[in-house]
Amino acid sequence: MTTPVLALTVGDPVGIGPEITASTLAEFAGSTDHHGIAVGDLVAMRKAVDVLGLDVEVRAVDGWDTEPAGEGVIDVYDIGVLGDDMPEWGTVDGRAGKAALEAIEVATRAAMDQQVAGIVTGPINKEAIWAAGSKHLGHTEMLGELTGVTKQDTMFVVRNDQHGGHHLRIFFATRHMSLRKALDAITVDNQVESIERAYRALQVFGVDQPRLATAAINPHGGENGAFGDEEIETLRPAVERVNEGGKQIAGPIPADSVFHQGLVGRYDGVLSQYHDQGHIAAKTYDFDGTISVTVGLPILRTSVDHGTAFDIAGTGKADHGTMRSAYLAAVDYSPFVEGIREEYLPR
């Protein structure tokens, strides 16, 4: 796909999704090497353009192969859920939830059918999609069902422009569970599996010979057992087992230094042991620039990592920095779409 077409779902149409999508597409409307198309209701995108005061035309398209019109025109694949009847900005509404769900389904089908190179997802509201009848907790579960995938991982991408635009990818051995339960969940076998999946993801997303490090759990990496023995009993044996197979995984390395080492180019990826360990490192360094890639789907999916911000929706105050970063990451990773599909398409 020489000129990648990317589908940007606006998320909840009465959150900040339409505004950050409109701002992103307006910025790149004149680009000739990629084409972003918003997926949502035309009424939401037109209202977003109005509140932002953007001097652009909102054009409805009905095909993914539509040629971009150039600077000053943003394209919308109108899903036609709301018509002209848009709910109030910043409210939980089942109609808005239905629109958010439909946009995800339309974009995902297009990616599965290889009509678009990938999808970039805006923020949804869980209460709104539940009001629309969804049983899912969020994007991850929904995309899993739509693509037939049961195992997915999160890969954060943090870019350090001060060091030649080096990209650090952060993976997570555990995610949405309490810290106490996360520590119990980190066994040698589970750690080996997490390392192997992260290493393979780096390869699939364009790193031929990955340099992967694992983060320690305890202060100073446990100080040889003085501050905890997880490194001795769990993390180090897992790294050694993986390295016996020919890889060269580093670690466990104290968490107060390993993410910095990755950002300056020593490693391509770091395996964070629990949710906040990696999130704090990435978001403290670059909150707006840190984006999420879902690994394990047979499609390319990048995403903002923030919510619908109902309190400022419709005011034009939303910063589109994270959506911009998610879009550019999808452009960067679009050459690897075929490999992503081959690796993760359910057999």
PDB file of C-alpha atoms in Angstrom, residues 14-298:
ATOM      1  CA  VAL A  14     -20.103  14.139  22.155  1.00  0.00           C
ATOM      2  CA  GLY A  15     -16.640  13.804  23.707  1.00  0.00           C
ATOM      3  CA  ILE A  16     -13.463  15.457  22.451  1.00  0.00           C
ATOM      4  CA  GLY A  17     -12.933  12.748  19.793  1.00  0.00           C
ATOM      5  CA  PRO A  18     -14.439  14.698  16.860  1.00  0.00           C
ATOM      6  CA  GLU A  19     -12.403  17.783  17.750  1.00  0.00           C
ATOM      7  CA  ILE A  20      -9.021  16.046  18.033  1.00  0.00           C
ATOM      8  CA  THR A  21      -9.781  14.064  14.871  1.00  0.00           C
ATOM      9  CA  ALA A  22     -10.732  17.202  12.946  1.00  0.00           C
ATOM     10  CA  SER A  23      -7.605  19.038  14.128  1.00  0.00           C
ATOM     11  CA  THR A  24      -5.373  16.128  13.125  1.00  0.00           C
ATOM     12  CA  LEU A  25      -6.924  15.667   9.698  1.00  0.00           C
ATOM     13  CA  ALA A  26      -6.882  19.415   9.020  1.00  0.00           C
ATOM     14  CA  GLU A  27      -3.161  19.532   9.816  1.00  0.00           C
ATOM     15  CA  PHE A  28      -2.333  16.775   7.324  1.00  0.00           C
ATOM     16  CA  ALA A  29      -4.969  17.491   4.678  1.00  0.00           C
ATOM     17  CA  GLY A  30      -2.335  18.547   2.168  1.00  0.00           C
ATOM     18  CA  SER A  31      -0.185  15.430   2.583  1.00  0.00           C
ATOM     19  CA  THR A  32       0.327  13.248  -0.467  1.00  0.00           C
ATOM     20  CA  ASP A  33       1.960  10.225   1.196  1.00  0.00           C
ATOM     21  CA  HIS A  34      -0.936   9.250   3.496  1.00  0.00           C
ATOM     22  CA  HIS A  35      -4.685   9.802   3.638  1.00  0.00           C
ATOM     23  CA  GLY A  36      -6.668   9.911   6.852  1.00  0.00           C
ATOM     24  CA  ILE A  37     -10.434   9.452   6.788  1.00  0.00           C
ATOM     25  CA  ALA A  38     -12.590  10.113   9.850  1.00  0.00           C
ATOM     26  CA  VAL A  39     -15.166   7.436  10.640  1.00  0.00           C
ATOM     27  CA  GLY A  40     -18.204   8.816  12.403  1.00  0.00           C
ATOM     28  CA  ASP A  41     -21.252  10.974  11.938  1.00  0.00           C
ATOM     29  CA  LEU A  42     -20.988  13.927   9.584  1.00  0.00           C
ATOM     30  CA  VAL A  43     -22.933  16.111  12.010  1.00  0.00           C
ATOM     31  CA  ALA A  44     -20.368  15.541  14.786  1.00  0.00           C
ATOM     32  CA  MET A  45     -17.418  16.375  12.546  1.00  0.00           C
ATOM     33  CA  ARG A  46     -19.076  19.523  11.205  1.00  0.00           C
ATOM     34  CA  LYS A  47     -19.887  20.717  14.723  1.00  0.00           C
ATOM     35  CA  ALA A  48     -16.299  19.991  15.783  1.00  0.00           C
ATOM     36  CA  VAL A  49     -14.950  22.067  12.898  1.00  0.00           C
ATOM     37  CA  ASP A  50     -17.292  24.884  13.887  1.00  0.00           C
ATOM     38  CA  VAL A  51     -16.249  24.973  17.549  1.00  0.00           C
ATOM     39  CA  LEU A  52     -12.579  24.798  16.549  1.00  0.00           C
ATOM     40  CA  GLY A  53     -12.990  27.600  14.031  1.00  0.00           C
ATOM     41  CA  LEU A  54     -11.168  25.603  11.370  1.00  0.00           C
ATOM     42  CA  ASP A  55     -11.239  26.935   7.838  1.00  0.00           C
ATOM     43  CA  VAL A  56     -11.801  23.549   6.211  1.00  0.00           C
ATOM     44  CA  GLU A  57     -14.492  21.798   4.225  1.00  0.00           C
ATOM     45  CA  VAL A  58     -15.922  18.581   5.674  1.00  0.00           C
ATOM     46  CA  ARG A  59     -16.483  16.190   2.791  1.00  0.00           C
ATOM     47  CA  ALA A  60     -18.520  12.983   3.003  1.00  0.00           C
ATOM     48  CA  VAL A  61     -16.952  10.002   1.222  1.00  0.00           C
ATOM     49  CA  ASP A  62     -18.493   6.603   0.606  1.00  0.00           C
ATOM     50  CA  GLY A  63     -15.385   4.686  -0.452  1.00  0.00           C
ATOM     51  CA  TRP A  64     -11.967   4.101   1.086  1.00  0.00           C
ATOM     52  CA  ASP A  65     -10.264   4.563  -2.274  1.00  0.00           C
ATOM     53  CA  THR A  66     -11.484   8.151  -2.653  1.00  0.00           C
ATOM     54  CA  GLU A  67      -8.616  10.410  -3.660  1.00  0.00           C
ATOM     55  CA  PRO A  68      -7.844  13.121  -1.079  1.00  0.00           C
ATOM     56  CA  ALA A  69      -8.989  16.590  -2.103  1.00  0.00           C
ATOM     57  CA  GLY A  70      -5.896  18.252  -0.673  1.00  0.00           C
ATOM     58  CA  GLU A  71      -5.358  21.095   1.734  1.00  0.00           C
ATOM     59  CA  GLY A  72      -8.478  22.585   3.265  1.00  0.00           C
ATOM     60  CA  VAL A  73     -10.648  19.470   2.972  1.00  0.00           C
ATOM     61  CA  ILE A  74     -11.105  16.692   5.548  1.00  0.00           C
ATOM     62  CA  ASP A  75     -12.872  13.477   4.635  1.00  0.00           C
ATOM     63  CA  VAL A  76     -15.503  11.675   6.693  1.00  0.00           C
ATOM     64  CA  TYR A  77     -16.904   8.200   6.126  1.00  0.00           C
ATOM     65  CA  ASP A  78     -20.383   9.009   7.399  1.00  0.00           C
ATOM     66  CA  ILE A  79     -21.845   6.131   9.422  1.00  0.00           C
ATOM     67  CA  GLY A  80     -25.273   7.789   9.491  1.00  0.00           C
ATOM     68  CA  VAL A  81     -26.250   6.847  13.043  1.00  0.00           C
ATOM     69  CA  LEU A  82     -27.164  10.280  14.413  1.00  0.00           C
ATOM     70  CA  GLY A  83     -28.395  12.021  11.277  1.00  0.00           C
ATOM     71  CA  ASP A  84     -28.823  15.681  12.223  1.00  0.00           C
ATOM     72  CA  ASP A  85     -29.835  14.880  15.800  1.00  0.00           C
ATOM     73  CA  MET A  86     -26.649  15.074  17.839  1.00  0.00           C
ATOM     74  CA  PRO A  87     -26.872  14.741  21.645  1.00  0.00           C
ATOM     75  CA  GLU A  88     -25.538  17.496  23.879  1.00  0.00           C
ATOM     76  CA  TRP A  89     -21.771  17.759  24.184  1.00  0.00           C
ATOM     77  CA  GLY A  90     -20.332  16.037  27.251  1.00  0.00           C
ATOM     78  CA  THR A  91     -23.311  13.832  28.124  1.00  0.00           C
ATOM     79  CA  VAL A  92     -23.606  10.081  28.505  1.00  0.00           C
ATOM     80  CA  ASP A  93     -26.077   9.081  25.794  1.00  0.00           C
ATOM     81  CA  GLY A  94     -26.950   5.709  24.338  1.00  0.00           C
ATOM     82  CA  ARG A  95     -27.235   7.180  20.833  1.00  0.00           C
ATOM     83  CA  ALA A  96     -23.684   8.484  21.089  1.00  0.00           C
ATOM     84  CA  GLY A  97     -22.597   5.069  22.351  1.00  0.00           C
ATOM     85  CA  LYS A  98     -24.259   3.412  19.346  1.00  0.00           C
ATOM     86  CA  ALA A  99     -22.416   5.780  17.006  1.00  0.00           C
ATOM     87  CA  ALA A 100     -19.094   5.021  18.695  1.00  0.00           C
ATOM     88  CA  LEU A 101     -19.692   1.264  18.345  1.00  0.00           C
ATOM     89  CA  GLU A 102     -20.721   1.535  14.702  1.00  0.00           C
ATOM     90  CA  ALA A 103     -17.609   3.541  13.823  1.00  0.00           C
ATOM     91  CA  ILE A 104     -15.351   0.905  15.369  1.00  0.00           C
ATOM     92  CA  GLU A 105     -17.148  -1.895  13.535  1.00  0.00           C
ATOM     93  CA  VAL A 106     -17.013  -0.095  10.175  1.00  0.00           C
ATOM     94  CA  ALA A 107     -13.322   0.767  10.497  1.00  0.00           C
ATOM     95  CA  THR A 108     -12.365  -2.706  11.717  1.00  0.00           C
ATOM     96  CA  ARG A 109     -14.188  -4.381   8.830  1.00  0.00           C
ATOM     97  CA  ALA A 110     -12.361  -2.111   6.396  1.00  0.00           C
ATOM     98  CA  ALA A 111      -9.020  -3.065   7.945  1.00  0.00           C
ATOM     99  CA  MET A 112      -9.851  -6.782   7.966  1.00  0.00           C
ATOM    100  CA  ASP A 113     -10.856  -6.514   4.296  1.00  0.00           C
ATOM    101  CA  GLN A 114      -7.559  -4.701   3.606  1.00  0.00           C
ATOM    102  CA  GLN A 115      -9.358  -1.613   2.344  1.00  0.00           C
ATOM    103  CA  VAL A 116      -7.432   0.550   4.810  1.00  0.00           C
ATOM    104  CA  ALA A 117      -3.917   0.131   6.185  1.00  0.00           C
ATOM    105  CA  GLY A 118      -5.031   0.481   9.774  1.00  0.00           C
ATOM    106  CA  ILE A 119      -7.260   2.175  12.301  1.00  0.00           C
ATOM    107  CA  VAL A 120      -6.609   4.994  14.754  1.00  0.00           C
ATOM    108  CA  THR A 121      -9.139   5.013  17.569  1.00  0.00           C
ATOM    109  CA  GLY A 122     -10.507   7.989  19.448  1.00  0.00           C
ATOM    110  CA  PRO A 123     -11.780   7.795  23.040  1.00  0.00           C
ATOM    111  CA  ILE A 124     -15.068   6.095  23.904  1.00  0.00           C
ATOM    112  CA  ASN A 125     -17.237   6.304  27.003  1.00  0.00           C
ATOM    113  CA  LYS A 126     -17.955   2.951  28.649  1.00  0.00           C
ATOM    114  CA  GLU A 127     -21.313   4.011  30.114  1.00  0.00           C
ATOM    115  CA  ALA A 128     -22.465   5.226  26.706  1.00  0.00           C
ATOM    116  CA  ILE A 129     -21.569   2.006  24.878  1.00  0.00           C
ATOM    117  CA  TRP A 130     -23.207  -0.017  27.647  1.00  0.00           C
ATOM    118  CA  ALA A 131     -26.337   2.134  27.268  1.00  0.00           C
ATOM    119  CA  ALA A 132     -26.228   1.200  23.575  1.00  0.00           C
ATOM    120  CA  GLY A 133     -26.270  -2.480  24.492  1.00  0.00           C
ATOM    121  CA  SER A 134     -22.585  -3.381  24.339  1.00  0.00           C
ATOM    122  CA  LYS A 135     -21.333  -5.937  26.845  1.00  0.00           C
ATOM    123  CA  HIS A 136     -17.684  -5.044  26.292  1.00  0.00           C
ATOM    124  CA  LEU A 137     -15.459  -3.218  28.767  1.00  0.00           C
ATOM    125  CA  GLY A 138     -13.860  -1.195  26.002  1.00  0.00           C
ATOM    126  CA  HIS A 139     -11.943  -1.192  22.732  1.00  0.00           C
ATOM    127  CA  THR A 140      -9.702  -4.161  23.501  1.00  0.00           C
ATOM    128  CA  GLU A 141     -12.488  -6.657  24.049  1.00  0.00           C
ATOM    129  CA  MET A 142     -14.528  -5.292  21.157  1.00  0.00           C
ATOM    130  CA  LEU A 143     -11.647  -5.481  18.683  1.00  0.00           C
ATOM    131  CA  GLY A 144     -10.832  -8.988  19.876  1.00  0.00           C
ATOM    132  CA  GLU A 145     -14.345 -10.165  19.083  1.00  0.00           C
ATOM    133  CA  LEU A 146     -14.437  -8.380  15.721  1.00  0.00           C
ATOM    134  CA  THR A 147     -11.132  -9.917  14.605  1.00  0.00           C
ATOM    135  CA  GLY A 148     -11.438 -13.327  16.273  1.00  0.00           C
ATOM    136  CA  VAL A 149      -8.468 -12.748  18.594  1.00  0.00           C
ATOM    137  CA  THR A 150      -8.412 -13.687  22.290  1.00  0.00           C
ATOM    138  CA  LYS A 151      -4.893 -12.611  23.331  1.00  0.00           C
ATOM    139  CA  GLN A 152      -3.796  -9.000  22.958  1.00  0.00           C
ATOM    140  CA  ASP A 153      -0.929  -6.949  24.366  1.00  0.00           C
ATOM    141  CA  THR A 154      -0.384  -3.226  24.729  1.00  0.00           C
ATOM    142  CA  MET A 155       2.726  -1.639  23.242  1.00  0.00           C
ATOM    143  CA  PHE A 156       3.386   1.960  24.225  1.00  0.00           C
ATOM    144  CA  VAL A 157       5.478   3.940  21.771  1.00  0.00           C
ATOM    145  CA  VAL A 158       7.488   6.868  23.117  1.00  0.00           C
ATOM    146  CA  ARG A 159       9.587   8.932  20.747  1.00  0.00           C
ATOM    147  CA  ASN A 160      12.744  10.744  21.808  1.00  0.00           C
ATOM    148  CA  ASP A 161      13.334  13.441  19.187  1.00  0.00           C
ATOM    149  CA  GLN A 162      16.468  14.568  21.025  1.00  0.00           C
ATOM    150  CA  HIS A 163      18.121  11.268  20.103  1.00  0.00           C
ATOM    151  CA  GLY A 164      17.427  10.993  16.399  1.00  0.00           C
ATOM    152  CA  GLY A 165      13.730  10.257  16.828  1.00  0.00           C
ATOM    153  CA  HIS A 166      14.491   6.971  18.600  1.00  0.00           C
ATOM    154  CA  HIS A 167      11.339   5.027  19.419  1.00  0.00           C
ATOM    155  CA  LEU A 168      11.093   3.190  22.726  1.00  0.00           C
ATOM    156  CA  ARG A 169       8.415   0.526  22.936  1.00  0.00           C
ATOM    157  CA  ILE A 170       7.110  -0.436  26.362  1.00  0.00           C
ATOM    158  CA  PHE A 171       5.327  -3.749  26.958  1.00  0.00           C
ATOM    159  CA  PHE A 172       3.465  -4.942  30.032  1.00  0.00           C
ATOM    160  CA  ALA A 173       3.781  -8.293  31.794  1.00  0.00           C
ATOM    161  CA  THR A 174       0.595  -7.509  33.756  1.00  0.00           C
ATOM    162  CA  ARG A 175      -1.956  -4.776  33.197  1.00  0.00           C
ATOM    163  CA  HIS A 176      -5.343  -4.153  34.798  1.00  0.00           C
ATOM    164  CA  MET A 177      -5.023  -5.723  38.235  1.00  0.00           C
ATOM    165  CA  SER A 178      -3.960  -4.571  41.681  1.00  0.00           C
ATOM    166  CA  LEU A 179      -0.239  -4.354  42.327  1.00  0.00           C
ATOM    167  CA  ARG A 180      -0.497  -7.110  44.932  1.00  0.00           C
ATOM    168  CA  LYS A 181      -2.181  -9.457  42.442  1.00  0.00           C
ATOM    169  CA  ALA A 182       0.210  -8.431  39.678  1.00  0.00           C
ATOM    170  CA  LEU A 183       3.202  -9.537  41.738  1.00  0.00           C
ATOM    171  CA  ASP A 184       1.587 -12.927  42.319  1.00  0.00           C
ATOM    172  CA  ALA A 185       0.876 -13.236  38.584  1.00  0.00           C
ATOM    173  CA  ILE A 186       4.535 -12.795  37.605  1.00  0.00           C
ATOM    174  CA  THR A 187       5.864 -16.345  37.506  1.00  0.00           C
ATOM    175  CA  VAL A 188       8.859 -17.679  35.594  1.00  0.00           C
ATOM    176  CA  ASP A 189       6.620 -19.240  32.943  1.00  0.00           C
ATOM    177  CA  ASN A 190       4.493 -16.105  32.561  1.00  0.00           C
ATOM    178  CA  GLN A 191       7.589 -13.921  32.361  1.00  0.00           C
ATOM    179  CA  VAL A 192       9.093 -16.109  29.660  1.00  0.00           C
ATOM    180  CA  GLU A 193       5.864 -15.859  27.676  1.00  0.00           C
ATOM    181  CA  SER A 194       5.758 -12.069  28.081  1.00  0.00           C
ATOM    182  CA  ILE A 195       9.366 -11.719  26.932  1.00  0.00           C
ATOM    183  CA  GLU A 196       8.800 -13.944  23.908  1.00  0.00           C
ATOM    184  CA  ARG A 197       5.665 -12.036  22.850  1.00  0.00           C
ATOM    185  CA  ALA A 198       7.353  -8.646  23.265  1.00  0.00           C
ATOM    186  CA  TYR A 199      10.415  -9.765  21.313  1.00  0.00           C
ATOM    187  CA  ARG A 200       8.267 -11.100  18.481  1.00  0.00           C
ATOM    188  CA  ALA A 201       6.171  -7.920  18.440  1.00  0.00           C
ATOM    189  CA  LEU A 202       9.305  -5.828  17.972  1.00  0.00           C
ATOM    190  CA  GLN A 203      10.203  -7.968  14.965  1.00  0.00           C
ATOM    191  CA  VAL A 204       6.710  -7.768  13.476  1.00  0.00           C
ATOM    192  CA  PHE A 205       6.695  -3.984  13.889  1.00  0.00           C
ATOM    193  CA  GLY A 206       9.951  -3.512  12.034  1.00  0.00           C
ATOM    194  CA  VAL A 207      12.899  -4.201  14.351  1.00  0.00           C
ATOM    195  CA  ASP A 208      14.937  -6.991  12.756  1.00  0.00           C
ATOM    196  CA  GLN A 209      17.234  -7.728  15.706  1.00  0.00           C
ATOM    197  CA  PRO A 210      15.436  -6.451  18.794  1.00  0.00           C
ATOM    198  CA  ARG A 211      17.264  -5.262  21.862  1.00  0.00           C
ATOM    199  CA  LEU A 212      14.802  -5.974  24.662  1.00  0.00           C
ATOM    200  CA  ALA A 213      15.293  -5.345  28.367  1.00  0.00           C
ATOM    201  CA  THR A 214      13.183  -6.428  31.324  1.00  0.00           C
ATOM    202  CA  ALA A 215      12.483  -4.043  34.189  1.00  0.00           C
ATOM    203  CA  ALA A 216      13.134  -5.138  37.752  1.00  0.00           C
ATOM    204  CA  ILE A 217      10.404  -4.994  40.373  1.00  0.00           C
ATOM    205  CA  ASN A 218      12.239  -4.006  43.549  1.00  0.00           C
ATOM    206  CA  PRO A 219      14.389  -0.949  44.399  1.00  0.00           C
ATOM    207  CA  HIS A 220      17.889  -1.299  42.930  1.00  0.00           C
ATOM    208  CA  GLY A 221      16.777  -4.569  41.364  1.00  0.00           C
ATOM    209  CA  GLY A 222      16.483  -6.110  44.824  1.00  0.00           C
ATOM    210  CA  GLU A 223      20.148  -5.579  45.829  1.00  0.00           C
ATOM    211  CA  ASN A 224      20.862  -9.313  45.654  1.00  0.00           C
ATOM    212  CA  GLY A 225      17.869 -10.136  47.813  1.00  0.00           C
ATOM    213  CA  ALA A 226      18.213  -7.385  50.418  1.00  0.00           C
ATOM    214  CA  PHE A 227      15.162  -5.520  49.064  1.00  0.00           C
ATOM    215  CA  GLY A 228      13.198  -8.441  47.642  1.00  0.00           C
ATOM    216  CA  ASP A 229      13.849 -11.708  45.871  1.00  0.00           C
ATOM    217  CA  GLU A 230      11.595 -11.545  42.780  1.00  0.00           C
ATOM    218  CA  GLU A 231      14.602 -10.747  40.605  1.00  0.00           C
ATOM    219  CA  ILE A 232      16.511 -13.784  41.898  1.00  0.00           C
ATOM    220  CA  GLU A 233      13.653 -16.282  41.921  1.00  0.00           C
ATOM    221  CA  THR A 234      11.547 -15.185  38.958  1.00  0.00           C
ATOM    222  CA  LEU A 235      12.856 -12.500  36.609  1.00  0.00           C
ATOM    223  CA  ARG A 236      16.470 -13.577  36.150  1.00  0.00           C
ATOM    224  CA  PRO A 237      15.655 -17.285  35.626  1.00  0.00           C
ATOM    225  CA  ALA A 238      13.103 -16.259  32.966  1.00  0.00           C
ATOM    226  CA  VAL A 239      15.655 -14.131  31.124  1.00  0.00           C
ATOM    227  CA  GLU A 240      18.214 -16.930  31.296  1.00  0.00           C
ATOM    228  CA  ARG A 241      15.740 -19.452  29.933  1.00  0.00           C
ATOM    229  CA  VAL A 242      14.886 -17.219  26.971  1.00  0.00           C
ATOM    230  CA  ASN A 243      18.549 -16.485  26.276  1.00  0.00           C
ATOM    231  CA  GLU A 244      19.333 -20.196  26.156  1.00  0.00           C
ATOM    232  CA  GLY A 245      17.354 -20.176  22.917  1.00  0.00           C
ATOM    233  CA  GLY A 246      19.749 -17.713  21.295  1.00  0.00           C
ATOM    234  CA  LYS A 247      18.214 -14.344  22.148  1.00  0.00           C
ATOM    235  CA  GLN A 248      20.056 -11.670  24.109  1.00  0.00           C
ATOM    236  CA  ILE A 249      17.517 -10.240  26.535  1.00  0.00           C
ATOM    237  CA  ALA A 250      18.909  -7.815  29.122  1.00  0.00           C
ATOM    238  CA  GLY A 251      17.825  -7.651  32.716  1.00  0.00           C
ATOM    239  CA  PRO A 252      16.255  -7.436  35.080  1.00  0.00           C
ATOM    240  CA  ILE A 253      17.458  -3.827  35.172  1.00  0.00           C
ATOM    241  CA  PRO A 254      16.364  -1.429  37.934  1.00  0.00           C
ATOM    242  CA  ALA A 255      13.232   0.402  36.835  1.00  0.00           C
ATOM    243  CA  ASP A 256      14.623   3.812  37.768  1.00  0.00           C
ATOM    244  CA  SER A 257      17.160   3.553  34.928  1.00  0.00           C
ATOM    245  CA  VAL A 258      15.973   1.033  32.327  1.00  0.00           C
ATOM    246  CA  PHE A 259      13.356   3.302  30.720  1.00  0.00           C
ATOM    247  CA  HIS A 260      15.887   6.129  30.384  1.00  0.00           C
ATOM    248  CA  GLN A 261      18.365   3.700  28.846  1.00  0.00           C
ATOM    249  CA  GLY A 262      15.713   2.714  26.337  1.00  0.00           C
ATOM    250  CA  LEU A 263      14.868   6.312  25.479  1.00  0.00           C
ATOM    251  CA  VAL A 264      18.485   7.156  24.668  1.00  0.00           C
ATOM    252  CA  GLY A 265      18.760   4.173  22.350  1.00  0.00           C
ATOM    253  CA  ARG A 266      20.311   1.326  24.306  1.00  0.00           C
ATOM    254  CA  TYR A 267      17.159  -0.784  23.928  1.00  0.00           C
ATOM    255  CA  ASP A 268      14.324  -0.954  21.409  1.00  0.00           C
ATOM    256  CA  GLY A 269      11.863  -2.208  23.999  1.00  0.00           C
ATOM    257  CA  VAL A 270      11.385  -2.588  27.741  1.00  0.00           C
ATOM    258  CA  LEU A 271       9.106  -5.087  29.444  1.00  0.00           C
ATOM    259  CA  SER A 272       7.361  -3.309  32.315  1.00  0.00           C
ATOM    260  CA  GLN A 273       6.285  -5.664  35.090  1.00  0.00           C
ATOM    261  CA  TYR A 274       3.085  -3.889  36.089  1.00  0.00           C
ATOM    262  CA  HIS A 275       0.741  -1.239  34.724  1.00  0.00           C
ATOM    263  CA  ASP A 276       1.909   1.936  36.452  1.00  0.00           C
ATOM    264  CA  GLN A 277       5.620   1.129  36.204  1.00  0.00           C
ATOM    265  CA  GLY A 278       5.591   1.622  32.438  1.00  0.00           C
ATOM    266  CA  HIS A 279       2.781   4.171  32.312  1.00  0.00           C
ATOM    267  CA  ILE A 280       4.476   6.577  34.725  1.00  0.00           C
ATOM    268  CA  ALA A 281       7.776   6.374  32.854  1.00  0.00           C
ATOM    269  CA  ALA A 282       6.200   7.012  29.457  1.00  0.00           C
ATOM    270  CA  LYS A 283       3.693   9.676  30.434  1.00  0.00           C
ATOM    271  CA  THR A 284       6.065  11.648  32.637  1.00  0.00           C
ATOM    272  CA  TYR A 285       8.470  11.881  29.725  1.00  0.00           C
ATOM    273  CA  ASP A 286       5.868  12.702  27.068  1.00  0.00           C
ATOM    274  CA  PHE A 287       2.200  12.591  28.041  1.00  0.00           C
ATOM    275  CA  ASP A 288       0.847  13.870  24.717  1.00  0.00           C
ATOM    276  CA  GLY A 289       3.293  11.954  22.553  1.00  0.00           C
ATOM    277  CA  THR A 290       2.882   8.527  24.145  1.00  0.00           C
ATOM    278  CA  ILE A 291       0.535   6.358  22.113  1.00  0.00           C
ATOM    279  CA  SER A 292      -0.787   2.835  22.378  1.00  0.00           C
ATOM    280  CA  VAL A 293      -0.504   0.093  19.755  1.00  0.00           C
ATOM    281  CA  THR A 294      -2.549  -3.078  20.193  1.00  0.00           C
ATOM    282  CA  VAL A 295      -0.339  -6.092  19.529  1.00  0.00           C
ATOM    283  CA  GLY A 296      -1.957  -9.401  18.660  1.00  0.00           C
ATOM    284  CA  LEU A 297      -4.654  -8.088  16.337  1.00  0.00           C
ATOM    285  CA  PRO A 298      -4.391  -9.053  12.651  1.00  0.00           C
TER     286      PRO A 298
END
